[in-house]
Tab-separated table of C-alpha atoms and ligand atoms in Angstrom:
chain	number	residue	atom	x	y	z
A	1	UNK	CA	-25.144	1.190	-48.905
A	2	UNK	CA	-23.109	-0.030	-51.730
A	3	UNK	CA	-22.659	-3.766	-52.086
A	4	UNK	CA	-19.021	-5.492	-52.925
A	5	UNK	CA	-18.622	-7.493	-55.597
A	6	UNK	CA	-19.357	-11.345	-54.687
A	7	UNK	CA	-18.570	-12.803	-58.067
A	8	UNK	CA	-18.828	-16.518	-57.793
A	9	UNK	CA	-17.568	-17.331	-61.477
A	10	UNK	CA	-13.884	-17.588	-60.361
A	11	UNK	CA	-13.138	-20.789	-62.195
A	12	UNK	CA	-10.786	-21.605	-58.962
A	13	UNK	CA	-11.807	-25.050	-58.973
A	14	UNK	CA	-11.339	-25.824	-62.510
A	15	UNK	CA	-7.847	-24.571	-62.343
A	16	UNK	CA	-7.247	-26.291	-59.203
A	17	UNK	CA	-8.639	-29.908	-60.819
A	18	UNK	CA	-6.219	-29.234	-63.876
A	19	UNK	CA	-3.223	-28.605	-61.944
A	20	UNK	CA	-3.843	-31.529	-59.356
A	21	UNK	CA	-3.969	-33.939	-62.260
A	22	UNK	CA	-0.632	-32.427	-63.431
A	23	UNK	CA	0.933	-31.728	-60.142
A	24	UNK	CA	-0.391	-32.147	-56.529
A	25	UNK	CA	2.322	-29.929	-55.079
A	26	UNK	CA	1.277	-26.954	-57.730
A	27	UNK	CA	-2.452	-27.365	-56.902
A	28	UNK	CA	-1.943	-26.938	-53.349
A	29	UNK	CA	0.247	-23.909	-54.202
A	30	UNK	CA	-2.237	-22.241	-56.218
A	31	UNK	CA	-4.658	-22.642	-53.282
A	32	UNK	CA	-2.343	-20.857	-51.172
A	33	UNK	CA	-1.697	-18.529	-53.266
A	34	UNK	CA	-5.366	-17.359	-53.719
A	35	UNK	CA	-6.231	-17.766	-49.987
A	36	UNK	CA	-3.687	-14.961	-49.698
A	37	UNK	CA	-4.417	-12.736	-52.575
A	38	UNK	CA	-8.196	-13.584	-53.881
A	39	UNK	CA	-9.680	-15.106	-50.824
A	40	UNK	CA	-12.866	-13.503	-51.257
A	41	UNK	CA	-13.919	-14.779	-54.715
A	42	UNK	CA	-12.222	-18.141	-54.065
A	43	UNK	CA	-14.624	-18.684	-50.716
A	44	UNK	CA	-17.742	-17.313	-52.533
A	45	UNK	CA	-16.885	-20.134	-55.006
A	46	UNK	CA	-16.383	-23.015	-52.665
A	47	UNK	CA	-19.363	-21.956	-50.700
A	48	UNK	CA	-21.463	-22.197	-53.477
A	49	UNK	CA	-19.773	-25.455	-55.334
A	50	UNK	CA	-17.512	-27.380	-52.810
A	51	UNK	CA	-18.476	-25.719	-49.456
A	52	UNK	CA	-16.303	-28.761	-47.547
A	53	UNK	CA	-13.303	-28.663	-50.093
A	54	UNK	CA	-11.360	-31.436	-49.545
A	55	UNK	CA	-7.569	-31.799	-50.930
A	56	UNK	CA	-5.227	-34.635	-50.188
A	57	UNK	CA	-2.970	-31.713	-48.085
A	58	UNK	CA	-5.868	-30.068	-46.036
A	59	UNK	CA	-9.802	-29.667	-46.121
A	60	UNK	CA	-11.036	-25.937	-46.227
A	61	UNK	CA	-14.601	-25.201	-44.173
A	62	UNK	CA	-16.246	-22.289	-45.443
A	63	UNK	CA	-20.305	-22.483	-44.468
A	64	UNK	CA	-21.106	-20.285	-41.315
A	65	UNK	CA	-22.466	-23.855	-39.834
A	66	UNK	CA	-19.641	-25.967	-40.286
A	67	UNK	CA	-17.016	-23.606	-39.188
A	68	UNK	CA	-18.646	-22.719	-36.100
A	69	UNK	CA	-19.012	-26.616	-35.605
A	70	UNK	CA	-15.671	-27.153	-36.047
A	71	UNK	CA	-14.592	-24.547	-33.340
A	72	UNK	CA	-17.356	-26.197	-31.304
A	73	UNK	CA	-15.837	-29.880	-31.145
A	74	UNK	CA	-12.863	-29.155	-29.460
A	75	UNK	CA	-11.997	-32.604	-28.672
A	76	UNK	CA	-12.362	-33.441	-32.628
A	77	UNK	CA	-10.979	-30.534	-34.296
A	78	UNK	CA	-7.602	-29.828	-31.876
A	79	UNK	CA	-5.461	-26.663	-31.780
A	80	UNK	CA	-2.613	-29.559	-32.415
A	81	UNK	CA	-2.249	-27.734	-35.857
A	82	UNK	CA	-0.186	-24.717	-34.330
A	83	UNK	CA	-0.447	-25.127	-30.417
A	84	UNK	CA	2.998	-27.229	-29.949
A	85	UNK	CA	5.082	-24.185	-31.428
A	86	UNK	CA	3.269	-21.982	-28.947
A	87	UNK	CA	4.300	-24.217	-26.017
A	88	UNK	CA	7.425	-24.535	-27.704
A	89	UNK	CA	8.188	-20.905	-27.611
A	90	UNK	CA	7.092	-20.346	-23.814
A	91	UNK	CA	8.537	-23.216	-22.411
A	92	UNK	CA	5.245	-24.509	-20.971
A	93	UNK	CA	1.635	-25.290	-21.981
A	94	UNK	CA	-0.755	-22.399	-22.538
A	95	UNK	CA	-4.453	-22.428	-23.208
A	96	UNK	CA	-4.436	-21.889	-26.395
A	97	UNK	CA	-1.887	-24.870	-27.371
A	98	UNK	CA	-4.432	-27.259	-25.315
A	99	UNK	CA	-8.040	-28.342	-25.681
A	100	UNK	CA	-10.489	-29.213	-22.983
A	101	UNK	CA	-7.870	-29.895	-20.163
A	102	UNK	CA	-8.741	-28.670	-16.743
A	103	UNK	CA	-5.486	-26.113	-17.405
A	104	UNK	CA	-7.377	-24.380	-20.085
A	105	UNK	CA	-10.580	-24.329	-18.274
A	106	UNK	CA	-8.910	-22.980	-14.840
A	107	UNK	CA	-6.365	-20.512	-16.315
A	108	UNK	CA	-9.069	-19.371	-18.809
A	109	UNK	CA	-11.355	-18.485	-15.781
A	110	UNK	CA	-8.645	-16.699	-13.938
A	111	UNK	CA	-7.394	-14.782	-16.817
A	112	UNK	CA	-11.161	-13.634	-17.733
A	113	UNK	CA	-11.187	-12.546	-13.931
A	114	UNK	CA	-7.914	-10.454	-14.469
A	115	UNK	CA	-9.374	-8.796	-17.878
A	116	UNK	CA	-12.365	-7.533	-16.390
A	117	UNK	CA	-14.780	-6.128	-18.717
A	118	UNK	CA	-15.311	-3.292	-16.169
A	119	UNK	CA	-11.945	-2.126	-17.482
A	120	UNK	CA	-13.360	-1.509	-21.323
A	121	UNK	CA	-13.925	2.268	-20.679
A	122	UNK	CA	-10.409	2.961	-18.988
A	123	UNK	CA	-8.987	1.361	-21.916
A	124	UNK	CA	-10.568	2.572	-24.321
A	125	UNK	CA	-9.728	6.351	-22.770
A	126	UNK	CA	-6.045	5.241	-22.455
A	127	UNK	CA	-6.270	3.973	-26.334
A	128	UNK	CA	-7.574	7.105	-27.635
A	129	UNK	CA	-5.217	9.210	-25.555
A	130	UNK	CA	-2.138	7.654	-27.098
A	131	UNK	CA	-3.779	7.596	-30.531
A	132	UNK	CA	-4.360	11.257	-30.325
A	133	UNK	CA	-0.755	12.051	-29.447
A	134	UNK	CA	0.603	9.598	-32.429
A	135	UNK	CA	-1.867	11.597	-34.444
A	136	UNK	CA	-0.750	15.187	-33.210
A	137	UNK	CA	2.964	14.098	-33.729
A	138	UNK	CA	2.222	12.765	-37.409
A	139	UNK	CA	-0.074	15.668	-38.378
A	140	UNK	CA	2.584	18.106	-39.913
A	141	UNK	CA	3.827	15.340	-42.172
A	142	UNK	CA	0.275	15.089	-43.835
A	143	UNK	CA	0.857	11.559	-43.863
A	144	UNK	CA	0.995	8.686	-41.148
A	145	UNK	CA	2.421	5.277	-41.564
A	146	UNK	CA	-0.342	3.756	-39.578
A	147	UNK	CA	1.119	0.621	-38.379
A	148	UNK	CA	4.515	1.914	-37.097
A	149	UNK	CA	3.107	5.389	-36.262
A	150	UNK	CA	0.011	4.399	-34.718
A	151	UNK	CA	-1.741	1.057	-34.428
A	152	UNK	CA	1.689	-0.862	-33.098
A	153	UNK	CA	2.591	2.040	-30.506
A	154	UNK	CA	-1.114	2.124	-29.385
A	155	UNK	CA	-1.423	-1.603	-28.893
A	156	UNK	CA	2.369	-1.745	-27.119
A	157	UNK	CA	1.197	1.506	-25.001
A	158	UNK	CA	-1.975	-0.540	-23.757
A	159	UNK	CA	0.265	-3.523	-22.995
A	160	UNK	CA	2.756	-1.407	-21.054
A	161	UNK	CA	-0.099	0.702	-18.988
A	162	UNK	CA	-3.028	-1.715	-18.682
A	163	UNK	CA	-1.344	-5.299	-18.706
A	164	UNK	CA	1.757	-3.991	-16.894
A	165	UNK	CA	4.187	-5.616	-19.420
A	166	UNK	CA	6.268	-2.814	-20.920
A	167	UNK	CA	8.974	-4.854	-22.024
A	168	UNK	CA	12.497	-3.872	-21.713
A	169	UNK	CA	11.494	-0.867	-24.647
A	170	UNK	CA	8.556	-1.171	-27.077
A	171	UNK	CA	10.750	-2.246	-30.001
A	172	UNK	CA	11.964	-5.019	-28.365
A	173	UNK	CA	8.436	-6.582	-26.811
A	174	UNK	CA	7.176	-5.938	-30.577
A	175	UNK	CA	9.718	-7.806	-31.767
A	176	UNK	CA	9.343	-11.003	-29.230
A	177	UNK	CA	5.657	-10.949	-30.132
A	178	UNK	CA	6.117	-10.793	-33.589
A	179	UNK	CA	8.802	-13.821	-33.512
A	180	UNK	CA	6.404	-16.270	-31.464
A	181	UNK	CA	3.230	-15.279	-33.374
A	182	UNK	CA	4.747	-15.485	-36.685
A	183	UNK	CA	5.867	-19.270	-36.037
A	184	UNK	CA	2.230	-20.100	-34.415
A	185	UNK	CA	0.142	-18.870	-36.790
A	186	UNK	CA	2.211	-18.794	-40.267
A	187	UNK	CA	4.829	-21.526	-39.931
A	188	UNK	CA	3.028	-24.346	-41.351
A	189	UNK	CA	5.361	-25.573	-43.579
A	190	UNK	CA	8.004	-25.797	-40.519
A	191	UNK	CA	10.552	-23.149	-41.397
A	192	UNK	CA	13.265	-23.848	-38.794
A	193	UNK	CA	14.662	-20.494	-38.988
A	194	UNK	CA	11.061	-18.881	-38.210
A	195	UNK	CA	10.974	-21.862	-35.489
A	196	UNK	CA	14.233	-20.814	-34.028
A	197	UNK	CA	13.588	-17.041	-33.839
A	198	UNK	CA	9.905	-17.780	-32.006
A	199	UNK	CA	11.866	-20.319	-28.962
A	200	UNK	CA	14.516	-17.382	-28.592
A	201	UNK	CA	12.031	-14.696	-28.524
A	202	UNK	CA	9.628	-16.633	-26.560
A	203	UNK	CA	12.593	-17.463	-24.072
A	204	UNK	CA	13.527	-13.692	-23.794
A	205	UNK	CA	9.724	-12.818	-23.038
A	206	UNK	CA	9.322	-15.733	-20.639
A	207	UNK	CA	13.057	-14.171	-18.589
A	208	UNK	CA	11.819	-10.564	-18.835
A	209	UNK	CA	8.208	-11.753	-17.166
A	210	UNK	CA	10.006	-13.653	-14.374
A	211	UNK	CA	12.206	-10.681	-13.468
A	212	UNK	CA	9.115	-8.718	-13.524
A	213	UNK	CA	7.274	-10.859	-11.331
A	214	UNK	CA	10.060	-10.705	-8.672
A	215	UNK	CA	10.010	-7.095	-8.931
A	216	UNK	CA	6.421	-6.837	-8.158
A	217	UNK	CA	6.377	-9.552	-5.221
A	218	UNK	CA	9.426	-7.417	-3.784
A	219	UNK	CA	7.229	-4.203	-3.630
A	220	UNK	CA	4.564	-6.297	-2.107
A	221	UNK	CA	6.353	-7.838	0.528
A	222	UNK	CA	7.919	-4.249	1.303
A	223	UNK	CA	4.506	-2.755	1.793
A	224	UNK	CA	5.088	-0.270	-1.056
A	225	UNK	CA	1.986	0.351	-3.245
A	226	UNK	CA	1.959	-2.028	-6.543
A	227	UNK	CA	1.052	-0.347	-10.156
A	228	UNK	CA	-2.567	-0.238	-11.204
A	229	UNK	CA	-2.539	-2.988	-13.724
A	230	UNK	CA	-3.147	-6.727	-14.524
A	231	UNK	CA	-0.220	-8.045	-13.625
A	232	UNK	CA	-0.212	-6.189	-10.074
A	233	UNK	CA	-3.583	-7.210	-9.720
A	234	UNK	CA	-2.797	-11.129	-10.327
A	235	UNK	CA	0.101	-10.845	-7.914
A	236	UNK	CA	-2.006	-9.380	-5.437
A	237	UNK	CA	-5.031	-11.420	-5.783
A	238	UNK	CA	-6.038	-14.080	-3.111
A	239	UNK	CA	-6.522	-17.499	-4.622
A	240	UNK	CA	-7.672	-20.245	-2.800
A	241	UNK	CA	-4.687	-22.567	-0.992
A	242	UNK	CA	-3.762	-25.259	-3.646
A	243	UNK	CA	-5.359	-23.687	-6.712
A	244	UNK	CA	-1.865	-24.286	-8.487
A	245	UNK	CA	-1.425	-20.840	-9.774
A	246	UNK	CA	2.105	-20.741	-9.212
A	247	UNK	CA	4.507	-17.968	-10.582
A	248	UNK	CA	5.291	-20.148	-13.561
A	249	UNK	CA	1.819	-20.498	-14.270
A	250	UNK	CA	1.568	-16.641	-13.990
A	251	UNK	CA	4.303	-15.922	-16.204
A	252	UNK	CA	3.248	-18.093	-18.824
A	253	UNK	CA	-0.353	-16.256	-18.708
A	254	UNK	CA	1.131	-13.246	-18.553
A	255	UNK	CA	2.963	-13.802	-21.915
A	256	UNK	CA	-0.333	-14.850	-23.154
A	257	UNK	CA	-1.818	-11.078	-22.995
A	258	UNK	CA	1.128	-9.395	-25.411
A	259	UNK	CA	1.112	-12.239	-27.471
A	260	UNK	CA	-2.772	-12.208	-27.990
A	261	UNK	CA	-2.609	-8.486	-28.527
A	262	UNK	CA	0.497	-6.804	-30.346
A	263	UNK	CA	0.028	-8.500	-33.570
A	264	UNK	CA	-3.643	-9.203	-34.018
A	265	UNK	CA	-4.886	-5.715	-32.685
A	266	UNK	CA	-2.968	-3.734	-35.662
A	267	UNK	CA	-3.724	-6.336	-37.901
A	268	UNK	CA	-7.568	-6.119	-37.354
A	269	UNK	CA	-7.181	-2.192	-37.345
A	270	UNK	CA	-5.306	-1.967	-40.790
A	271	UNK	CA	-8.651	-4.266	-42.133
A	272	UNK	CA	-10.622	-2.057	-40.538
A	273	UNK	CA	-9.692	1.233	-41.811
A	274	UNK	CA	-9.058	-0.026	-45.219
A	275	UNK	CA	-12.381	-1.391	-45.749
A	276	UNK	CA	-13.878	1.693	-44.636
A	277	UNK	CA	-11.734	4.175	-46.643
A	278	UNK	CA	-12.380	1.848	-49.782
A	279	UNK	CA	-16.017	3.031	-49.438
A	280	UNK	CA	-16.623	6.702	-49.413
A	281	UNK	CA	-20.425	6.658	-48.923
A	282	UNK	CA	-20.246	4.305	-45.449
A	283	UNK	CA	-16.810	6.539	-44.993
A	284	UNK	CA	-18.678	9.714	-44.984
A	285	UNK	CA	-21.648	8.064	-42.582
A	286	UNK	CA	-18.856	6.489	-40.349
A	287	UNK	CA	-17.397	10.299	-39.895
A	288	UNK	CA	-20.535	11.930	-39.299
A	289	UNK	CA	-21.208	9.272	-36.308
A	290	UNK	CA	-17.450	9.401	-34.848
A	291	UNK	CA	-18.486	11.559	-32.105
A	292	UNK	CA	-20.602	9.072	-30.532
A	293	UNK	CA	-18.858	5.836	-30.011
A	294	UNK	CA	-21.737	4.253	-29.729
A	295	UNK	CA	-22.992	5.035	-33.310
A	296	UNK	CA	-19.546	4.844	-34.892
A	297	UNK	CA	-18.516	1.458	-33.173
A	298	UNK	CA	-21.051	-0.664	-35.511
A	299	UNK	CA	-19.264	0.648	-38.351
A	300	UNK	CA	-15.854	-0.575	-37.683
A	301	UNK	CA	-17.337	-4.239	-37.048
A	302	UNK	CA	-18.956	-4.485	-39.916
A	303	UNK	CA	-15.715	-3.309	-41.663
A	304	UNK	CA	-14.137	-6.145	-39.974
A	305	UNK	CA	-16.690	-8.736	-40.817
A	306	UNK	CA	-15.461	-8.171	-44.831
A	307	UNK	CA	-11.981	-8.525	-44.004
A	308	UNK	CA	-11.148	-10.447	-40.739
A	309	UNK	CA	-7.909	-10.026	-39.453
A	310	UNK	CA	-7.661	-14.390	-38.751
A	311	UNK	CA	-9.215	-15.561	-42.058
A	312	UNK	CA	-8.807	-18.986	-41.280
A	313	UNK	CA	-8.248	-21.232	-38.044
A	314	UNK	CA	-6.324	-23.976	-38.462
A	315	UNK	CA	-7.266	-27.251	-36.802
A	316	UNK	CA	-6.021	-30.836	-36.824
A	317	UNK	CA	-9.268	-33.730	-36.710
A	318	UNK	CA	-8.404	-36.081	-34.144
A	319	UNK	CA	-10.719	-38.545	-34.951
A	320	UNK	CA	-13.152	-39.538	-37.733
A	321	UNK	CA	-16.206	-37.064	-37.863
A	322	UNK	CA	-18.943	-36.421	-40.279
A	323	UNK	CA	-19.156	-32.739	-40.805
A	324	UNK	CA	-22.476	-31.272	-41.536
A	325	UNK	CA	-24.063	-34.406	-41.147
A	326	UNK	CA	-27.838	-34.685	-42.270
A	327	UNK	CA	-27.463	-31.797	-44.808
A	328	UNK	CA	-26.412	-32.391	-48.362
A	329	UNK	CA	-22.826	-31.296	-48.195
A	330	UNK	CA	-22.450	-33.899	-45.107
A	331	UNK	CA	-18.376	-35.075	-45.374
A	332	UNK	CA	-16.453	-37.678	-43.483
A	333	UNK	CA	-13.309	-35.923	-42.152
A	334	UNK	CA	-10.672	-38.623	-41.969
A	335	UNK	CA	-8.462	-38.637	-38.225
A	336	UNK	CA	-5.304	-36.713	-39.310
A	337	UNK	CA	-6.649	-34.257	-41.556
A	338	UNK	CA	-5.679	-30.925	-41.256
A	339	UNK	CA	-8.846	-28.562	-41.726
A	340	UNK	CA	-9.131	-25.007	-41.931
A	341	UNK	CA	-12.152	-23.569	-40.927
A	342	UNK	CA	-12.366	-20.310	-42.439
A	343	UNK	CA	-14.762	-17.294	-40.748
A	344	UNK	CA	-13.689	-14.899	-42.966
A	345	UNK	CA	-15.652	-16.843	-45.484
A	346	UNK	CA	-18.481	-18.144	-43.050
A	347	UNK	CA	-19.504	-14.355	-42.125
A	348	UNK	CA	-20.605	-14.096	-46.239
A	349	UNK	CA	-22.603	-17.471	-45.937
A	350	UNK	CA	-26.182	-15.627	-46.981
A	351	UNK	CA	-27.795	-18.983	-45.138
A	352	UNK	CA	-27.211	-17.298	-42.028
A	353	UNK	CA	-26.268	-13.808	-42.498
A	354	UNK	CA	-28.822	-11.963	-44.594
A	355	UNK	CA	-27.618	-9.846	-47.778
A	356	UNK	CA	-23.460	-10.379	-46.829
A	357	UNK	CA	-22.516	-8.106	-49.424
A	358	UNK	CA	-23.953	-5.332	-48.031
A	359	UNK	CA	-22.558	-2.989	-45.736
A	360	UNK	CA	-25.118	-3.068	-42.530
A	361	UNK	CA	-24.829	-1.477	-39.108
A	362	UNK	CA	-27.486	-4.267	-38.061
A	363	UNK	CA	-25.658	-7.187	-37.595
A	364	UNK	CA	-25.838	-9.014	-34.582
A	365	UNK	CA	-22.640	-9.972	-32.518
A	366	UNK	CA	-23.428	-13.834	-33.282
A	367	UNK	CA	-22.743	-13.504	-36.955
A	368	UNK	CA	-19.271	-12.002	-36.067
A	369	UNK	CA	-16.825	-14.801	-35.871
A	370	UNK	CA	-13.484	-12.287	-36.282
A	371	UNK	CA	-13.085	-12.935	-32.411
A	372	UNK	CA	-12.883	-16.856	-32.869
A	373	UNK	CA	-15.828	-18.761	-31.609
A	374	UNK	CA	-16.299	-21.770	-29.232
A	375	UNK	CA	-13.559	-23.288	-26.960
A	376	UNK	CA	-10.738	-21.052	-27.939
A	377	UNK	CA	-12.875	-17.730	-28.342
A	378	UNK	CA	-10.867	-14.820	-27.683
A	379	UNK	CA	-9.782	-13.979	-24.065
A	380	UNK	CA	-8.915	-10.280	-24.702
A	381	UNK	CA	-12.335	-9.505	-26.749
A	382	UNK	CA	-13.813	-6.995	-23.996
A	383	UNK	CA	-10.409	-4.918	-24.118
A	384	UNK	CA	-9.450	-5.453	-27.516
A	385	UNK	CA	-12.584	-4.049	-29.067
A	386	UNK	CA	-12.883	-1.212	-27.571
A	387	UNK	CA	-9.137	-0.564	-28.229
A	388	UNK	CA	-9.722	-1.289	-31.803
A	389	UNK	CA	-12.472	0.937	-32.407
A	390	UNK	CA	-11.162	3.821	-30.428
A	391	UNK	CA	-8.086	3.986	-32.535
A	392	UNK	CA	-10.052	3.915	-35.710
A	393	UNK	CA	-12.404	6.545	-34.352
A	394	UNK	CA	-9.677	8.973	-33.441
A	395	UNK	CA	-7.943	8.388	-36.675
A	396	UNK	CA	-11.182	8.872	-38.735
A	397	UNK	CA	-12.102	12.203	-36.497
A	398	UNK	CA	-8.903	13.773	-38.213
A	399	UNK	CA	-9.887	15.409	-41.604
A	400	UNK	CA	-8.504	14.300	-44.828
A	401	UNK	CA	-7.682	10.698	-43.864
A	402	UNK	CA	-7.508	8.623	-47.296
A	403	UNK	CA	-5.591	6.099	-49.250
A	404	UNK	CA	-2.456	6.864	-50.891
A	405	UNK	CA	-2.319	5.280	-54.407
A	406	UNK	CA	0.107	2.335	-54.624
A	407	UNK	CA	3.117	1.693	-54.431
A	408	UNK	CA	3.053	4.160	-51.395
A	409	UNK	CA	-0.213	3.148	-50.164
A	410	UNK	CA	0.061	-0.777	-50.647
A	411	UNK	CA	-0.428	-2.977	-47.280
A	412	UNK	CA	3.068	-4.330	-46.791
A	413	UNK	CA	2.619	-7.638	-44.856
A	414	UNK	CA	5.245	-9.900	-43.546
A	415	UNK	CA	4.483	-13.748	-44.591
A	416	UNK	CA	1.694	-12.262	-46.317
A	417	UNK	CA	-0.391	-11.942	-42.791
A	418	UNK	CA	1.212	-9.255	-40.331
A	419	UNK	CA	0.949	-5.941	-41.592
A	420	UNK	CA	4.211	-3.770	-41.430
A	421	UNK	CA	3.372	-0.533	-43.302
A	422	UNK	CA	0.160	1.282	-44.431
A	423	UNK	CA	0.659	4.881	-45.372
A	424	UNK	CA	-2.472	7.062	-45.389
A	425	UNK	CA	-2.549	10.836	-46.132
A	426	UNK	CA	-4.034	13.389	-43.284
A	427	UNK	CA	-5.076	16.493	-43.548
A	428	UNK	CA	-6.255	18.772	-46.441
A	429	UNK	CA	-4.556	17.926	-49.783
A	430	UNK	CA	-7.005	20.291	-51.551
A	431	UNK	CA	-9.704	17.371	-52.145
A	432	UNK	CA	-11.219	17.723	-48.914
A	433	UNK	CA	-10.849	18.498	-45.461
B	1	HEM	C1	-6.482	-7.706	-25.408
B	1	HEM	C2	-6.320	-8.437	-26.191
B	1	HEM	C3	-6.242	-9.980	-26.551
B	1	HEM	C4	-5.840	-11.011	-25.780
B	1	HEM	C5	-5.189	-11.058	-24.266
B	1	HEM	C6	-5.866	-12.240	-26.380
B	1	HEM	C7	-6.154	-13.413	-26.024
B	1	HEM	C8	-6.213	-14.414	-26.722
B	1	HEM	C9	-6.062	-15.652	-26.345
B	1	HEM	C10	-5.432	-16.120	-24.750
B	1	HEM	C11	-6.808	-16.375	-26.971
B	1	HEM	C12	-6.951	-18.243	-26.582
B	1	HEM	C13	-8.176	-18.346	-25.620
B	1	HEM	C14	-8.151	-20.057	-25.770
B	1	HEM	O1	-7.477	-21.003	-25.896
B	1	HEM	O2	-8.998	-20.325	-25.147
B	1	HEM	C15	-7.452	-16.204	-28.259
B	1	HEM	C16	-8.125	-16.365	-28.944
B	1	HEM	C17	-8.519	-15.724	-30.329
B	1	HEM	N1	-8.228	-14.447	-30.647
B	1	HEM	FE1	-7.388	-13.009	-29.054
B	1	HEM	N2	-6.482	-11.530	-27.926
B	1	HEM	C18	-6.403	-10.252	-27.899
B	1	HEM	C19	-7.036	-9.550	-29.185
B	1	HEM	C20	-7.468	-10.368	-30.240
B	1	HEM	C21	-7.797	-9.382	-31.251
B	1	HEM	C22	-7.163	-8.112	-31.684
B	1	HEM	C23	-8.184	-10.574	-32.346
B	1	HEM	C24	-8.659	-9.927	-34.076
B	1	HEM	C25	-9.443	-9.178	-34.080
B	1	HEM	C26	-7.959	-11.729	-31.647
B	1	HEM	C27	-8.851	-12.797	-32.064
B	1	HEM	C28	-8.421	-14.158	-31.554
B	1	HEM	C29	-9.180	-15.072	-32.185
B	1	HEM	C30	-9.674	-15.306	-33.624
B	1	HEM	C31	-9.140	-16.158	-31.385
B	1	HEM	C32	-9.429	-17.807	-31.680
B	1	HEM	C33	-7.875	-18.643	-31.925
B	1	HEM	C34	-8.697	-19.916	-32.611
B	1	HEM	O3	-9.720	-20.536	-32.151
B	1	HEM	O4	-7.713	-20.767	-32.805
B	1	HEM	N3	-7.750	-11.496	-30.640
B	1	HEM	N4	-6.949	-14.707	-27.813
């Protein structure tokens, strides 16, 4: 299967050094821009020549062993880089904003119990049904705007029926998640408008969930049937007295479900579909395998390795640490350093991932970092995985799914991260069918 160009002679480091000597702010601007538009060749050059890339403003970590070291040392590399903004939006502490605290440990345990991996088959079926309905509706147009017409409605539908969080309507729930997550993961310059939008959207989401909780409690007290969803499961569950799972903690953790899902699942679907459609030979094989989810899913995971949705995970170094100790790249990271761990780069580190430029279906799960790693590894992995894979599968089961030439086919992304539009051709256009 085709190798993808992994040229390492991008000259980024030379241009960075020149810019730094002239004007440090322009040098950081260059790196930020490259991370958005040219990350693959930037990371390839860094892995080879500057695997721990120290700049006066931030440090980028690019090798597999070092990325997992950062993510495994939560007391050294904390989520204080973005966590406080999540807390502010929810008006209460949340697991992804707290490292190594009893709250993180206990509530992640509780929510793992609620998001039972045994739900995966049912959730997959639900996502598949929703995807087919949406694809049927788009079919006569010969086009689908895959973000607004397929990926987000599937994610919002799963939120409604599986989590039990429909929101007042899907658009409003989607507006809330976009506002909160944008501030949490994209607002490193502290834009006050993004921050204010996040806090007010978070307050609306929390108020909505409080009302929903009150309704569920009233239903339970009246002896009527509760719906079969995660919210009701949490309300019904018998927890030890004094466990501290108050109504406020239930609401905060329920807020974490749409927040964790509605932006990142469509983001991952866009990346996976684009990577598959860019490789005609792989695509033909994937389509041939699409009748069988077990054979099909590895295509999705390998596509996502080529372009994970979360390319960088931000951390704050809380105390001095020697990263990659005992290796030639050993580097002292001073307390206070803003660290960007790059899973998108780590998954191309040939020291760990054999033939990283090849599209291979035999990659072990422990080489895949698109659901994070270590202390904050994704809570929703067992249900998000089937939703992503099944939605992509139902799409590719349709004949003639294809990229459209730019500008029509270009993926438009809010803040350079969150996909808003991705137009695809659908059905016979005379080229295939
Ligand atoms: C059912 C859907 C999902 C839910 C409920 C969910 C929820 C969460 C939560 C609560 C955390 C924080 C865990 C902790 O702090 O210990 C987390 C982490 C993470 N999730 Fe998910 N998530 C979902 C889907 C996804 C998807 C689709 C992706 C991308 C493919 C993703 C990628 C990640 C990553 C990379 C992290 C680690 C963040 C970090 O270390 O900074 N998640 N998720």
